[in-house]
Coordinates of C-alpha atoms in Angstrom, one line a residue:
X1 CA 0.0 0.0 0.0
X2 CA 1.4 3.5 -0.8
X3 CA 0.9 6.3 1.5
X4 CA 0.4 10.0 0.2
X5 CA -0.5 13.0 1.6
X6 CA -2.7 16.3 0.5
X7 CA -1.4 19.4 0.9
X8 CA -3.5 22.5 1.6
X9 CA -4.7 25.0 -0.7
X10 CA -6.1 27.3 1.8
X11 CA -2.7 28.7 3.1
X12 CA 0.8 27.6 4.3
X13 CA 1.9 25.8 0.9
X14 CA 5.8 27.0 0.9
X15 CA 6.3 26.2 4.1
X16 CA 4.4 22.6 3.5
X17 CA 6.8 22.0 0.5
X18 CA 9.9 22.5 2.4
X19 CA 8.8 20.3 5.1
X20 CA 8.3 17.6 2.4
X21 CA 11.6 16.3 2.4
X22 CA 11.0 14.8 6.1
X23 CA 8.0 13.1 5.0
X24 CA 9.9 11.7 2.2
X25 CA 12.7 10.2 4.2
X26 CA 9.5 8.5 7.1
X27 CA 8.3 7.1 3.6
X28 CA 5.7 9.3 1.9
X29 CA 5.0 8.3 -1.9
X30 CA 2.5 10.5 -3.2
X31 CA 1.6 14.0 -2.9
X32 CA -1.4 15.6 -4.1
X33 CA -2.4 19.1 -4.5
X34 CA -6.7 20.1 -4.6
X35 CA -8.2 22.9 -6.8
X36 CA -11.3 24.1 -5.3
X37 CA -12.2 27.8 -5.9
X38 CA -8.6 28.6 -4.5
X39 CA -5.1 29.2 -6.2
X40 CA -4.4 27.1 -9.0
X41 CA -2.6 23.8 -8.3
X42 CA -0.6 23.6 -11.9
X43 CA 1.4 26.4 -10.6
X44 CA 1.9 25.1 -7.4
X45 CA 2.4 21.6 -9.0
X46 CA 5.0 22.9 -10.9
X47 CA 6.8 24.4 -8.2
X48 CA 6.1 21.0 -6.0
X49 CA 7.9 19.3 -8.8
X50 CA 10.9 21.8 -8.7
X51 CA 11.4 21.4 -4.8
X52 CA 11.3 17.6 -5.1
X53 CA 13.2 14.3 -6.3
X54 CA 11.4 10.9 -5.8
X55 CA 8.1 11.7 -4.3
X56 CA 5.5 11.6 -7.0
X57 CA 3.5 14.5 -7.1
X58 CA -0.5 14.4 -8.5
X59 CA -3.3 17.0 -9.1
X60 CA -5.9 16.1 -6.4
X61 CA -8.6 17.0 -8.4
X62 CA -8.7 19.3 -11.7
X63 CA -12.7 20.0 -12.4
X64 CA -13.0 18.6 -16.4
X65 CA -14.8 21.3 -17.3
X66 CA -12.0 24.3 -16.8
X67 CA -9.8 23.6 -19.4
X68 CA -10.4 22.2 -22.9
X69 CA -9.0 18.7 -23.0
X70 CA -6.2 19.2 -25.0
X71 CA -4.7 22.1 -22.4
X72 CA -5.4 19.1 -19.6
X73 CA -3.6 16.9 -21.3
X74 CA -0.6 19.6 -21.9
X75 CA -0.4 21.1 -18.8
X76 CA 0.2 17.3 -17.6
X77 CA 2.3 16.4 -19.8
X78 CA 4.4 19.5 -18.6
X79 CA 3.8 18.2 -15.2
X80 CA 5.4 15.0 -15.9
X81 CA 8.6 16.4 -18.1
X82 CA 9.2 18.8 -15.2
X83 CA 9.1 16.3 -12.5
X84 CA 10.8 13.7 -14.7
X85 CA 7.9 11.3 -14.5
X86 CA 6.5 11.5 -10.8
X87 CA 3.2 13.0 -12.2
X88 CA -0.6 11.5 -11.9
X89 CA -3.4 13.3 -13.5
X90 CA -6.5 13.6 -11.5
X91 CA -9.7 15.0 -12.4
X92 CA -13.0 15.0 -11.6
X93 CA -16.5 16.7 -12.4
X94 CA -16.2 18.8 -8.9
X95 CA -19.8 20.1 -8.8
X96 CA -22.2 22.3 -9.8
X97 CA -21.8 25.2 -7.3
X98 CA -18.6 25.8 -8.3
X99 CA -18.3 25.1 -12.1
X100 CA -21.7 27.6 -12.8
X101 CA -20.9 29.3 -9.8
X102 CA -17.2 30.1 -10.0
X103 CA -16.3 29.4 -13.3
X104 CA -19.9 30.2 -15.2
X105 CA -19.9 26.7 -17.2
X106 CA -22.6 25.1 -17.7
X107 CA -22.4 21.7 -15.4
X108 CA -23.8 19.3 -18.3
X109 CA -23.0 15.7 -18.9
X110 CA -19.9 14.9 -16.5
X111 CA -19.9 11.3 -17.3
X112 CA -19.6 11.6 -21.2
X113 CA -17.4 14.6 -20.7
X114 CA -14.9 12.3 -18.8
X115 CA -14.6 9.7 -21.1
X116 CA -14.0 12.2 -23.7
X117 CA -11.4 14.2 -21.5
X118 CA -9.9 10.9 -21.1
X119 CA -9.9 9.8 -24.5
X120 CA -8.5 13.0 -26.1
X121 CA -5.7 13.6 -23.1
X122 CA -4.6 9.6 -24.0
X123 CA -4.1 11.0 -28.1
X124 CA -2.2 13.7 -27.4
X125 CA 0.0 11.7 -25.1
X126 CA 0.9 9.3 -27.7
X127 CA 1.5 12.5 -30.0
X128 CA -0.9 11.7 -32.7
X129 CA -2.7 14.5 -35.0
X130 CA -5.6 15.2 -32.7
X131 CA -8.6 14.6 -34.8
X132 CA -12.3 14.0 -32.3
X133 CA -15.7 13.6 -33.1
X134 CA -17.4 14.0 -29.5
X135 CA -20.7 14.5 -28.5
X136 CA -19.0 17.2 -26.8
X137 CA -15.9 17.5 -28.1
X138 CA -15.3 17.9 -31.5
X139 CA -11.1 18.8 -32.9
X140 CA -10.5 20.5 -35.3
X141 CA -13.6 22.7 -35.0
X142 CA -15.9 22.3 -37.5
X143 CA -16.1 25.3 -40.3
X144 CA -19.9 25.4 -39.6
X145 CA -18.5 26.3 -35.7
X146 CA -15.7 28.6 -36.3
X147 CA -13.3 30.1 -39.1
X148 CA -12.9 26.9 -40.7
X149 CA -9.4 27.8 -40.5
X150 CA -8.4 24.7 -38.1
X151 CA -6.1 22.1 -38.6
X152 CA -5.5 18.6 -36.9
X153 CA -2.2 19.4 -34.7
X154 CA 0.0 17.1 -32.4
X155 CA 1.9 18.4 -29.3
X156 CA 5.5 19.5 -30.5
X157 CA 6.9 18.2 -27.4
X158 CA 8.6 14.8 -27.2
X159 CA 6.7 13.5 -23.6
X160 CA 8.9 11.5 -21.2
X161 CA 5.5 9.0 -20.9
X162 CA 3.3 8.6 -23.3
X163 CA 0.5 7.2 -20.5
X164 CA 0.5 9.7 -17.8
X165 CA -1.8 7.8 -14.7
X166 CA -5.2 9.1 -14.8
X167 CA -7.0 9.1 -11.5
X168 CA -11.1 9.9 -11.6
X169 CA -12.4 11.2 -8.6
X170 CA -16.0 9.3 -8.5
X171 CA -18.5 8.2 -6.0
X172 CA -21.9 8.0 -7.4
X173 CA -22.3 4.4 -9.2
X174 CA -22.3 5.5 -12.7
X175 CA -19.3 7.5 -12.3
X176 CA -17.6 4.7 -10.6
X177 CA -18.2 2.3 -13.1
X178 CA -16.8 4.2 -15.6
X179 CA -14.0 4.8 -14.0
X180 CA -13.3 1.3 -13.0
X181 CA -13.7 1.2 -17.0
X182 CA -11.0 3.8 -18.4
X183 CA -8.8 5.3 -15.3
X184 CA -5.8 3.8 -14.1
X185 CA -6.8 4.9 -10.3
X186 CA -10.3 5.6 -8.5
X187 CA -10.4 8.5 -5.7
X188 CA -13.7 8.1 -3.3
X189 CA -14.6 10.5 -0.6
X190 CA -15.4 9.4 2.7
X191 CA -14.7 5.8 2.0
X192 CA -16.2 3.5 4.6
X193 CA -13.8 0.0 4.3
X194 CA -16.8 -2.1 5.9
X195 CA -20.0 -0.9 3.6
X196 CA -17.7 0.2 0.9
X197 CA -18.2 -2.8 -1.3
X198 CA -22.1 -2.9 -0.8
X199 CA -22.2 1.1 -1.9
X200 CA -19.9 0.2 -5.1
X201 CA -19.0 -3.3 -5.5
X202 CA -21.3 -3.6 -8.1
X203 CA -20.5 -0.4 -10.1
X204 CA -16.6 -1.5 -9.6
X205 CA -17.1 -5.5 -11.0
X206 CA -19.0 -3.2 -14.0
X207 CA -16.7 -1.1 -15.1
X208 CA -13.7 -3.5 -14.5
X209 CA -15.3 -6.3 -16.6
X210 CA -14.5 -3.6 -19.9
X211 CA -11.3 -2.7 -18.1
X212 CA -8.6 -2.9 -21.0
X213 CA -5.7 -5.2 -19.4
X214 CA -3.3 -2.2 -20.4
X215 CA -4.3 -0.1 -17.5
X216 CA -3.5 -2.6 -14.9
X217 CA -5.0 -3.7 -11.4
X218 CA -7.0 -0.5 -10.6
X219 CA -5.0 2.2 -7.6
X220 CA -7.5 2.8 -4.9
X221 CA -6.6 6.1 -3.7
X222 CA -8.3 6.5 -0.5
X223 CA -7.8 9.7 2.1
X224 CA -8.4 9.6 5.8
X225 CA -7.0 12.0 9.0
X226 CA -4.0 10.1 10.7
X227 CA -3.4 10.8 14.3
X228 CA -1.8 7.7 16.9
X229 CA -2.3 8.1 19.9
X230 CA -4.3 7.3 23.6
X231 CA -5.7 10.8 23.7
X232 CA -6.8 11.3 19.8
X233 CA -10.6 11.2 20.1
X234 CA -11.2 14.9 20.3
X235 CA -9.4 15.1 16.9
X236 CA -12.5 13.0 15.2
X237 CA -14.3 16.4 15.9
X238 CA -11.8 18.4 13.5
X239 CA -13.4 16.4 10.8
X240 CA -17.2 17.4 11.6
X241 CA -17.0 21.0 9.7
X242 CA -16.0 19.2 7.0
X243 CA -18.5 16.6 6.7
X244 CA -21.4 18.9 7.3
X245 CA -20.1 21.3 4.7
X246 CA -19.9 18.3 2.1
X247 CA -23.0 16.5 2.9
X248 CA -24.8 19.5 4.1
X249 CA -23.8 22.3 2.1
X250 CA -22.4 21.2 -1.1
X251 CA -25.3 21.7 -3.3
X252 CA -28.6 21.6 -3.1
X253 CA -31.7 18.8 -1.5
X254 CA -32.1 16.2 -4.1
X255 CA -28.8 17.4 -5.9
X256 CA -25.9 16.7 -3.6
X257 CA -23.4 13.1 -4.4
X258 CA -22.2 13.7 -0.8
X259 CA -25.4 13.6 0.8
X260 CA -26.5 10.5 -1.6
X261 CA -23.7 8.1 -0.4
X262 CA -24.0 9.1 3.6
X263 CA -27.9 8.0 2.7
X264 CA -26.8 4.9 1.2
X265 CA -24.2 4.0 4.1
X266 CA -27.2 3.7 6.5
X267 CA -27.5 7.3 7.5
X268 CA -30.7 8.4 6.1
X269 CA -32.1 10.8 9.0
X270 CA -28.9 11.8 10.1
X271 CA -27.8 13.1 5.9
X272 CA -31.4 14.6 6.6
X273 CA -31.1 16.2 9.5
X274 CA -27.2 17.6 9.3
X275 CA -28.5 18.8 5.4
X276 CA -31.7 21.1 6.8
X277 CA -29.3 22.6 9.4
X278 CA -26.7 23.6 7.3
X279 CA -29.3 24.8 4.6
X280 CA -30.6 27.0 7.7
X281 CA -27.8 28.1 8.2
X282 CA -27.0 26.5 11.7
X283 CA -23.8 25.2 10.7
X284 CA -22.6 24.2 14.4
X285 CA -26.0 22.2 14.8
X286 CA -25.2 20.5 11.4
X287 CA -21.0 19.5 12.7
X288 CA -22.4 18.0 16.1
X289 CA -25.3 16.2 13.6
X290 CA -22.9 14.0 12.2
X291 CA -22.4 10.2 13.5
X292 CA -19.6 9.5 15.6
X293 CA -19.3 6.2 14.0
X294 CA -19.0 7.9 10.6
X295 CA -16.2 9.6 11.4
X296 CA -13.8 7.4 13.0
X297 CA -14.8 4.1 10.3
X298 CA -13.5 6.8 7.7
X299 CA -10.6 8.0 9.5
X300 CA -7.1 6.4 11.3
X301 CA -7.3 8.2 14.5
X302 CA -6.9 6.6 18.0
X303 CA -4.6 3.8 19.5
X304 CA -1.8 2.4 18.0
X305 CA -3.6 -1.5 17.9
X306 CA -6.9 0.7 16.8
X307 CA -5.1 2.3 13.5
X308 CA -3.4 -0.8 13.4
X309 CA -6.8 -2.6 12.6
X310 CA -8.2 0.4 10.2
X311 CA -5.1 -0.1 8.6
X312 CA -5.9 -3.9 7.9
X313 CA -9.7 -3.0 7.1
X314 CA -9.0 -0.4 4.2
X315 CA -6.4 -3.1 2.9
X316 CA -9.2 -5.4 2.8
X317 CA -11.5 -2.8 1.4
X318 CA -8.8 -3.3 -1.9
X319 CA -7.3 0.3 -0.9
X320 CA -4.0 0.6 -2.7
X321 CA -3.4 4.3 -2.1
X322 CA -3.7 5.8 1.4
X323 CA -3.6 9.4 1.4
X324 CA -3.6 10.9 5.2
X325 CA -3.9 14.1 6.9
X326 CA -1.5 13.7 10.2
X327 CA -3.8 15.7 12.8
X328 CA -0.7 15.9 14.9
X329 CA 0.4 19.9 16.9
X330 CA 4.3 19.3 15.6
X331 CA 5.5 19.2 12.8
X332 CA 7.8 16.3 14.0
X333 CA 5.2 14.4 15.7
X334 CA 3.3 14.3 12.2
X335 CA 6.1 12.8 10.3
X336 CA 6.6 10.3 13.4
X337 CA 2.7 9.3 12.7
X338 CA 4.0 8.9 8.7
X339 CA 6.6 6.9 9.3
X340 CA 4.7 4.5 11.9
X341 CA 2.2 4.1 9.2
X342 CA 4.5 3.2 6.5
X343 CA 6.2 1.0 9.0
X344 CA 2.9 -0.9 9.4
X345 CA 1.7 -0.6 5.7
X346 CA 4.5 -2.5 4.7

Protein backbone atom coordinates (compact mmCIF):
# COMPACT_ATOMS: atom_id res chain seq x y z
CA UNK A 1 0.00 0.00 0.00
CA UNK A 2 1.45 3.49 -0.78
CA UNK A 3 0.90 6.31 1.51
CA UNK A 4 0.41 9.98 0.24
CA UNK A 5 -0.52 12.96 1.63
CA UNK A 6 -2.70 16.31 0.51
CA UNK A 7 -1.43 19.37 0.90
CA UNK A 8 -3.48 22.47 1.64
CA UNK A 9 -4.68 25.03 -0.69
CA UNK A 10 -6.09 27.28 1.83
CA UNK A 11 -2.67 28.70 3.10
CA UNK A 12 0.80 27.63 4.30
CA UNK A 13 1.93 25.85 0.92
CA UNK A 14 5.77 26.99 0.88
CA UNK A 15 6.28 26.15 4.11
CA UNK A 16 4.38 22.59 3.52
CA UNK A 17 6.77 21.96 0.45
CA UNK A 18 9.90 22.47 2.36
CA UNK A 19 8.78 20.27 5.10
CA UNK A 20 8.26 17.55 2.43
CA UNK A 21 11.62 16.30 2.41
CA UNK A 22 10.97 14.77 6.10
CA UNK A 23 8.03 13.12 4.98
CA UNK A 24 9.87 11.68 2.16
CA UNK A 25 12.67 10.21 4.18
CA UNK A 26 9.50 8.54 7.07
CA UNK A 27 8.34 7.05 3.62
CA UNK A 28 5.74 9.31 1.95
CA UNK A 29 5.00 8.30 -1.85
CA UNK A 30 2.46 10.45 -3.21
CA UNK A 31 1.57 14.00 -2.87
CA UNK A 32 -1.40 15.58 -4.12
CA UNK A 33 -2.40 19.12 -4.50
CA UNK A 34 -6.69 20.12 -4.64
CA UNK A 35 -8.22 22.86 -6.80
CA UNK A 36 -11.26 24.10 -5.33
CA UNK A 37 -12.16 27.82 -5.88
CA UNK A 38 -8.59 28.57 -4.47
CA UNK A 39 -5.12 29.24 -6.22
CA UNK A 40 -4.45 27.08 -8.96
CA UNK A 41 -2.58 23.77 -8.31
CA UNK A 42 -0.65 23.58 -11.90
CA UNK A 43 1.38 26.37 -10.64
CA UNK A 44 1.90 25.13 -7.39
CA UNK A 45 2.40 21.64 -8.98
CA UNK A 46 4.96 22.95 -10.92
CA UNK A 47 6.76 24.45 -8.18
CA UNK A 48 6.15 21.01 -5.99
CA UNK A 49 7.95 19.28 -8.76
CA UNK A 50 10.86 21.79 -8.69
CA UNK A 51 11.41 21.42 -4.79
CA UNK A 52 11.33 17.62 -5.08
CA UNK A 53 13.24 14.31 -6.29
CA UNK A 54 11.42 10.92 -5.83
CA UNK A 55 8.06 11.72 -4.30
CA UNK A 56 5.47 11.61 -6.95
CA UNK A 57 3.49 14.52 -7.14
CA UNK A 58 -0.54 14.35 -8.48
CA UNK A 59 -3.33 16.98 -9.11
CA UNK A 60 -5.88 16.07 -6.38
CA UNK A 61 -8.63 16.96 -8.41
CA UNK A 62 -8.69 19.31 -11.69
CA UNK A 63 -12.72 19.97 -12.39
CA UNK A 64 -13.03 18.57 -16.44
CA UNK A 65 -14.82 21.35 -17.27
CA UNK A 66 -12.02 24.26 -16.83
CA UNK A 67 -9.83 23.59 -19.36
CA UNK A 68 -10.43 22.23 -22.91
CA UNK A 69 -9.01 18.75 -22.96
CA UNK A 70 -6.20 19.20 -24.97
CA UNK A 71 -4.69 22.08 -22.41
CA UNK A 72 -5.44 19.13 -19.56
CA UNK A 73 -3.62 16.87 -21.33
CA UNK A 74 -0.64 19.61 -21.95
CA UNK A 75 -0.40 21.08 -18.76
CA UNK A 76 0.16 17.26 -17.57
CA UNK A 77 2.31 16.43 -19.80
CA UNK A 78 4.41 19.47 -18.56
CA UNK A 79 3.85 18.20 -15.19
CA UNK A 80 5.35 15.00 -15.90
CA UNK A 81 8.60 16.44 -18.11
CA UNK A 82 9.20 18.82 -15.23
CA UNK A 83 9.14 16.28 -12.52
CA UNK A 84 10.76 13.72 -14.73
CA UNK A 85 7.89 11.29 -14.54
CA UNK A 86 6.52 11.55 -10.80
CA UNK A 87 3.20 13.01 -12.19
CA UNK A 88 -0.62 11.46 -11.86
CA UNK A 89 -3.39 13.34 -13.52
CA UNK A 90 -6.55 13.64 -11.48
CA UNK A 91 -9.69 15.05 -12.41
CA UNK A 92 -13.04 15.01 -11.58
CA UNK A 93 -16.53 16.70 -12.39
CA UNK A 94 -16.21 18.84 -8.93
CA UNK A 95 -19.80 20.10 -8.84
CA UNK A 96 -22.17 22.31 -9.81
CA UNK A 97 -21.84 25.19 -7.32
CA UNK A 98 -18.56 25.79 -8.34
CA UNK A 99 -18.34 25.11 -12.07
CA UNK A 100 -21.66 27.56 -12.76
CA UNK A 101 -20.92 29.32 -9.79
CA UNK A 102 -17.17 30.10 -9.96
CA UNK A 103 -16.33 29.45 -13.34
CA UNK A 104 -19.88 30.21 -15.21
CA UNK A 105 -19.92 26.73 -17.21
CA UNK A 106 -22.57 25.14 -17.72
CA UNK A 107 -22.38 21.74 -15.40
CA UNK A 108 -23.83 19.32 -18.28
CA UNK A 109 -23.04 15.71 -18.95
CA UNK A 110 -19.86 14.88 -16.54
CA UNK A 111 -19.85 11.33 -17.33
CA UNK A 112 -19.56 11.64 -21.22
CA UNK A 113 -17.40 14.61 -20.66
CA UNK A 114 -14.87 12.32 -18.76
CA UNK A 115 -14.58 9.72 -21.06
CA UNK A 116 -14.03 12.19 -23.72
CA UNK A 117 -11.39 14.23 -21.52
CA UNK A 118 -9.88 10.87 -21.10
CA UNK A 119 -9.89 9.81 -24.54
CA UNK A 120 -8.45 13.04 -26.14
CA UNK A 121 -5.68 13.63 -23.12
CA UNK A 122 -4.60 9.62 -23.98
CA UNK A 123 -4.14 11.04 -28.13
CA UNK A 124 -2.19 13.75 -27.40
CA UNK A 125 0.00 11.65 -25.08
CA UNK A 126 0.94 9.27 -27.68
CA UNK A 127 1.53 12.55 -29.98
CA UNK A 128 -0.90 11.74 -32.75
CA UNK A 129 -2.73 14.53 -35.01
CA UNK A 130 -5.57 15.24 -32.69
CA UNK A 131 -8.62 14.61 -34.79
CA UNK A 132 -12.26 14.03 -32.30
CA UNK A 133 -15.69 13.61 -33.05
CA UNK A 134 -17.38 13.97 -29.53
CA UNK A 135 -20.71 14.55 -28.52
CA UNK A 136 -19.04 17.22 -26.82
CA UNK A 137 -15.87 17.54 -28.07
CA UNK A 138 -15.25 17.90 -31.48
CA UNK A 139 -11.14 18.75 -32.87
CA UNK A 140 -10.51 20.49 -35.26
CA UNK A 141 -13.58 22.71 -34.95
CA UNK A 142 -15.89 22.30 -37.53
CA UNK A 143 -16.08 25.27 -40.33
CA UNK A 144 -19.92 25.42 -39.62
CA UNK A 145 -18.45 26.28 -35.74
CA UNK A 146 -15.68 28.63 -36.34
CA UNK A 147 -13.28 30.14 -39.14
CA UNK A 148 -12.86 26.91 -40.72
CA UNK A 149 -9.35 27.77 -40.48
CA UNK A 150 -8.42 24.71 -38.14
CA UNK A 151 -6.15 22.12 -38.65
CA UNK A 152 -5.49 18.59 -36.90
CA UNK A 153 -2.21 19.39 -34.74
CA UNK A 154 0.03 17.11 -32.41
CA UNK A 155 1.85 18.42 -29.25
CA UNK A 156 5.55 19.50 -30.47
CA UNK A 157 6.95 18.15 -27.44
CA UNK A 158 8.64 14.77 -27.21
CA UNK A 159 6.73 13.50 -23.56
CA UNK A 160 8.85 11.46 -21.25
CA UNK A 161 5.54 9.05 -20.94
CA UNK A 162 3.26 8.61 -23.32
CA UNK A 163 0.46 7.16 -20.48
CA UNK A 164 0.47 9.73 -17.75
CA UNK A 165 -1.82 7.84 -14.75
CA UNK A 166 -5.24 9.11 -14.80
CA UNK A 167 -7.01 9.08 -11.46
CA UNK A 168 -11.07 9.90 -11.57
CA UNK A 169 -12.38 11.22 -8.65
CA UNK A 170 -16.04 9.32 -8.54
CA UNK A 171 -18.47 8.21 -6.03
CA UNK A 172 -21.94 7.97 -7.43
CA UNK A 173 -22.31 4.38 -9.19
CA UNK A 174 -22.30 5.55 -12.70
CA UNK A 175 -19.31 7.45 -12.29
CA UNK A 176 -17.64 4.74 -10.57
CA UNK A 177 -18.20 2.30 -13.09
CA UNK A 178 -16.81 4.23 -15.64
CA UNK A 179 -14.04 4.82 -14.04
CA UNK A 180 -13.29 1.25 -13.03
CA UNK A 181 -13.73 1.22 -16.96
CA UNK A 182 -10.97 3.78 -18.36
CA UNK A 183 -8.78 5.29 -15.30
CA UNK A 184 -5.80 3.85 -14.11
CA UNK A 185 -6.82 4.85 -10.30
CA UNK A 186 -10.31 5.62 -8.50
CA UNK A 187 -10.40 8.46 -5.70
CA UNK A 188 -13.66 8.14 -3.28
CA UNK A 189 -14.59 10.51 -0.58
CA UNK A 190 -15.41 9.36 2.68
CA UNK A 191 -14.75 5.75 1.96
CA UNK A 192 -16.23 3.54 4.63
CA UNK A 193 -13.76 0.01 4.34
CA UNK A 194 -16.83 -2.10 5.90
CA UNK A 195 -19.95 -0.93 3.65
CA UNK A 196 -17.71 0.22 0.89
CA UNK A 197 -18.24 -2.75 -1.32
CA UNK A 198 -22.11 -2.90 -0.84
CA UNK A 199 -22.17 1.11 -1.89
CA UNK A 200 -19.91 0.20 -5.09
CA UNK A 201 -18.99 -3.29 -5.50
CA UNK A 202 -21.30 -3.57 -8.09
CA UNK A 203 -20.52 -0.39 -10.10
CA UNK A 204 -16.64 -1.47 -9.64
CA UNK A 205 -17.07 -5.46 -11.01
CA UNK A 206 -19.00 -3.23 -14.05
CA UNK A 207 -16.73 -1.07 -15.15
CA UNK A 208 -13.72 -3.46 -14.51
CA UNK A 209 -15.35 -6.31 -16.59
CA UNK A 210 -14.51 -3.61 -19.86
CA UNK A 211 -11.25 -2.69 -18.10
CA UNK A 212 -8.58 -2.86 -21.02
CA UNK A 213 -5.65 -5.23 -19.37
CA UNK A 214 -3.29 -2.24 -20.42
CA UNK A 215 -4.34 -0.06 -17.52
CA UNK A 216 -3.46 -2.59 -14.88
CA UNK A 217 -5.03 -3.69 -11.44
CA UNK A 218 -7.02 -0.46 -10.56
CA UNK A 219 -5.00 2.22 -7.57
CA UNK A 220 -7.53 2.75 -4.94
CA UNK A 221 -6.63 6.14 -3.65
CA UNK A 222 -8.28 6.55 -0.50
CA UNK A 223 -7.84 9.70 2.08
CA UNK A 224 -8.36 9.57 5.75
CA UNK A 225 -6.96 11.97 8.98
CA UNK A 226 -4.03 10.12 10.74
CA UNK A 227 -3.42 10.79 14.29
CA UNK A 228 -1.79 7.69 16.85
CA UNK A 229 -2.32 8.12 19.89
CA UNK A 230 -4.28 7.34 23.64
CA UNK A 231 -5.67 10.79 23.70
CA UNK A 232 -6.79 11.35 19.80
CA UNK A 233 -10.59 11.20 20.09
CA UNK A 234 -11.22 14.85 20.29
CA UNK A 235 -9.41 15.13 16.94
CA UNK A 236 -12.47 12.98 15.20
CA UNK A 237 -14.25 16.35 15.91
CA UNK A 238 -11.81 18.36 13.46
CA UNK A 239 -13.35 16.40 10.79
CA UNK A 240 -17.16 17.42 11.56
CA UNK A 241 -17.03 21.04 9.68
CA UNK A 242 -15.97 19.18 6.99
CA UNK A 243 -18.52 16.59 6.70
CA UNK A 244 -21.45 18.92 7.32
CA UNK A 245 -20.11 21.27 4.69
CA UNK A 246 -19.87 18.30 2.12
CA UNK A 247 -23.03 16.48 2.94
CA UNK A 248 -24.84 19.52 4.13
CA UNK A 249 -23.77 22.28 2.10
CA UNK A 250 -22.39 21.21 -1.12
CA UNK A 251 -25.27 21.70 -3.29
CA UNK A 252 -28.64 21.57 -3.08
CA UNK A 253 -31.70 18.80 -1.52
CA UNK A 254 -32.06 16.16 -4.05
CA UNK A 255 -28.81 17.35 -5.92
CA UNK A 256 -25.89 16.68 -3.58
CA UNK A 257 -23.38 13.14 -4.36
CA UNK A 258 -22.21 13.70 -0.82
CA UNK A 259 -25.43 13.65 0.75
CA UNK A 260 -26.51 10.50 -1.59
CA UNK A 261 -23.69 8.10 -0.36
CA UNK A 262 -24.00 9.09 3.56
CA UNK A 263 -27.85 7.97 2.73
CA UNK A 264 -26.80 4.87 1.20
CA UNK A 265 -24.21 3.98 4.07
CA UNK A 266 -27.23 3.68 6.51
CA UNK A 267 -27.49 7.29 7.52
CA UNK A 268 -30.72 8.42 6.14
CA UNK A 269 -32.06 10.77 9.02
CA UNK A 270 -28.89 11.83 10.05
CA UNK A 271 -27.80 13.05 5.95
CA UNK A 272 -31.39 14.63 6.60
CA UNK A 273 -31.08 16.23 9.51
CA UNK A 274 -27.22 17.64 9.28
CA UNK A 275 -28.51 18.80 5.36
CA UNK A 276 -31.74 21.15 6.77
CA UNK A 277 -29.33 22.64 9.44
CA UNK A 278 -26.68 23.62 7.26
CA UNK A 279 -29.28 24.78 4.60
CA UNK A 280 -30.59 27.04 7.66
CA UNK A 281 -27.75 28.12 8.24
CA UNK A 282 -26.98 26.46 11.65
CA UNK A 283 -23.79 25.19 10.70
CA UNK A 284 -22.56 24.16 14.35
CA UNK A 285 -25.97 22.23 14.82
CA UNK A 286 -25.16 20.45 11.40
CA UNK A 287 -20.95 19.51 12.68
CA UNK A 288 -22.41 17.96 16.06
CA UNK A 289 -25.29 16.20 13.61
CA UNK A 290 -22.85 13.99 12.17
CA UNK A 291 -22.42 10.17 13.51
CA UNK A 292 -19.63 9.54 15.57
CA UNK A 293 -19.34 6.16 14.03
CA UNK A 294 -18.96 7.86 10.58
CA UNK A 295 -16.15 9.56 11.36
CA UNK A 296 -13.80 7.36 13.04
CA UNK A 297 -14.80 4.14 10.33
CA UNK A 298 -13.54 6.80 7.68
CA UNK A 299 -10.61 7.99 9.53
CA UNK A 300 -7.13 6.44 11.33
CA UNK A 301 -7.34 8.23 14.55
CA UNK A 302 -6.85 6.56 17.99
CA UNK A 303 -4.58 3.75 19.53
CA UNK A 304 -1.75 2.39 18.04
CA UNK A 305 -3.57 -1.49 17.93
CA UNK A 306 -6.91 0.73 16.77
CA UNK A 307 -5.09 2.26 13.51
CA UNK A 308 -3.40 -0.82 13.39
CA UNK A 309 -6.84 -2.64 12.60
CA UNK A 310 -8.24 0.40 10.20
CA UNK A 311 -5.14 -0.13 8.55
CA UNK A 312 -5.92 -3.89 7.93
CA UNK A 313 -9.75 -3.01 7.12
CA UNK A 314 -9.02 -0.45 4.21
CA UNK A 315 -6.41 -3.11 2.95
CA UNK A 316 -9.17 -5.42 2.83
CA UNK A 317 -11.54 -2.76 1.44
CA UNK A 318 -8.80 -3.26 -1.94
CA UNK A 319 -7.29 0.34 -0.87
CA UNK A 320 -3.95 0.61 -2.72
CA UNK A 321 -3.36 4.34 -2.11
CA UNK A 322 -3.67 5.76 1.42
CA UNK A 323 -3.60 9.43 1.43
CA UNK A 324 -3.64 10.90 5.17
CA UNK A 325 -3.87 14.15 6.87
CA UNK A 326 -1.47 13.69 10.20
CA UNK A 327 -3.79 15.72 12.77
CA UNK A 328 -0.67 15.92 14.90
CA UNK A 329 0.44 19.91 16.87
CA UNK A 330 4.27 19.31 15.62
CA UNK A 331 5.52 19.21 12.78
CA UNK A 332 7.83 16.28 14.05
CA UNK A 333 5.22 14.41 15.66
CA UNK A 334 3.31 14.35 12.16
CA UNK A 335 6.11 12.78 10.34
CA UNK A 336 6.60 10.29 13.39
CA UNK A 337 2.74 9.31 12.69
CA UNK A 338 3.98 8.87 8.67
CA UNK A 339 6.59 6.93 9.35
CA UNK A 340 4.75 4.47 11.95
CA UNK A 341 2.21 4.08 9.17
CA UNK A 342 4.52 3.19 6.50
CA UNK A 343 6.22 1.02 9.00
CA UNK A 344 2.87 -0.86 9.42
CA UNK A 345 1.65 -0.60 5.71
CA UNK A 346 4.53 -2.55 4.65
Amino acid sequence: MRIGMPLDYSGGFTEAVAALGDYEKAGLDIVSVPEAYSFDAVSQLGFLAARTERIEIASGILPIYTRTPTLTAMTAAGLDFLSGGRFTLGLGASGPQVIEGFHGVPYDAPLARTREVVEICRAVWRREKVEYAGRHYTLPLPPERGTGLGKPLKIINRLVRERIPIVLAAIGPRNVELTAEIAEGWEPLFHHPEKAGEVWGRALAQGRAKRAPELGELDVVVGAPLAIGEDTDGLLDLMRPMYALYIGGMGAKGRNFYNDLARRYGYVAEAELIQELYLAGKKKEAEAAVPGDLLRATALVGPAGHVRERLAAYAQAGVTTLKVTPLAADHRSRVAAIEQLREWAS
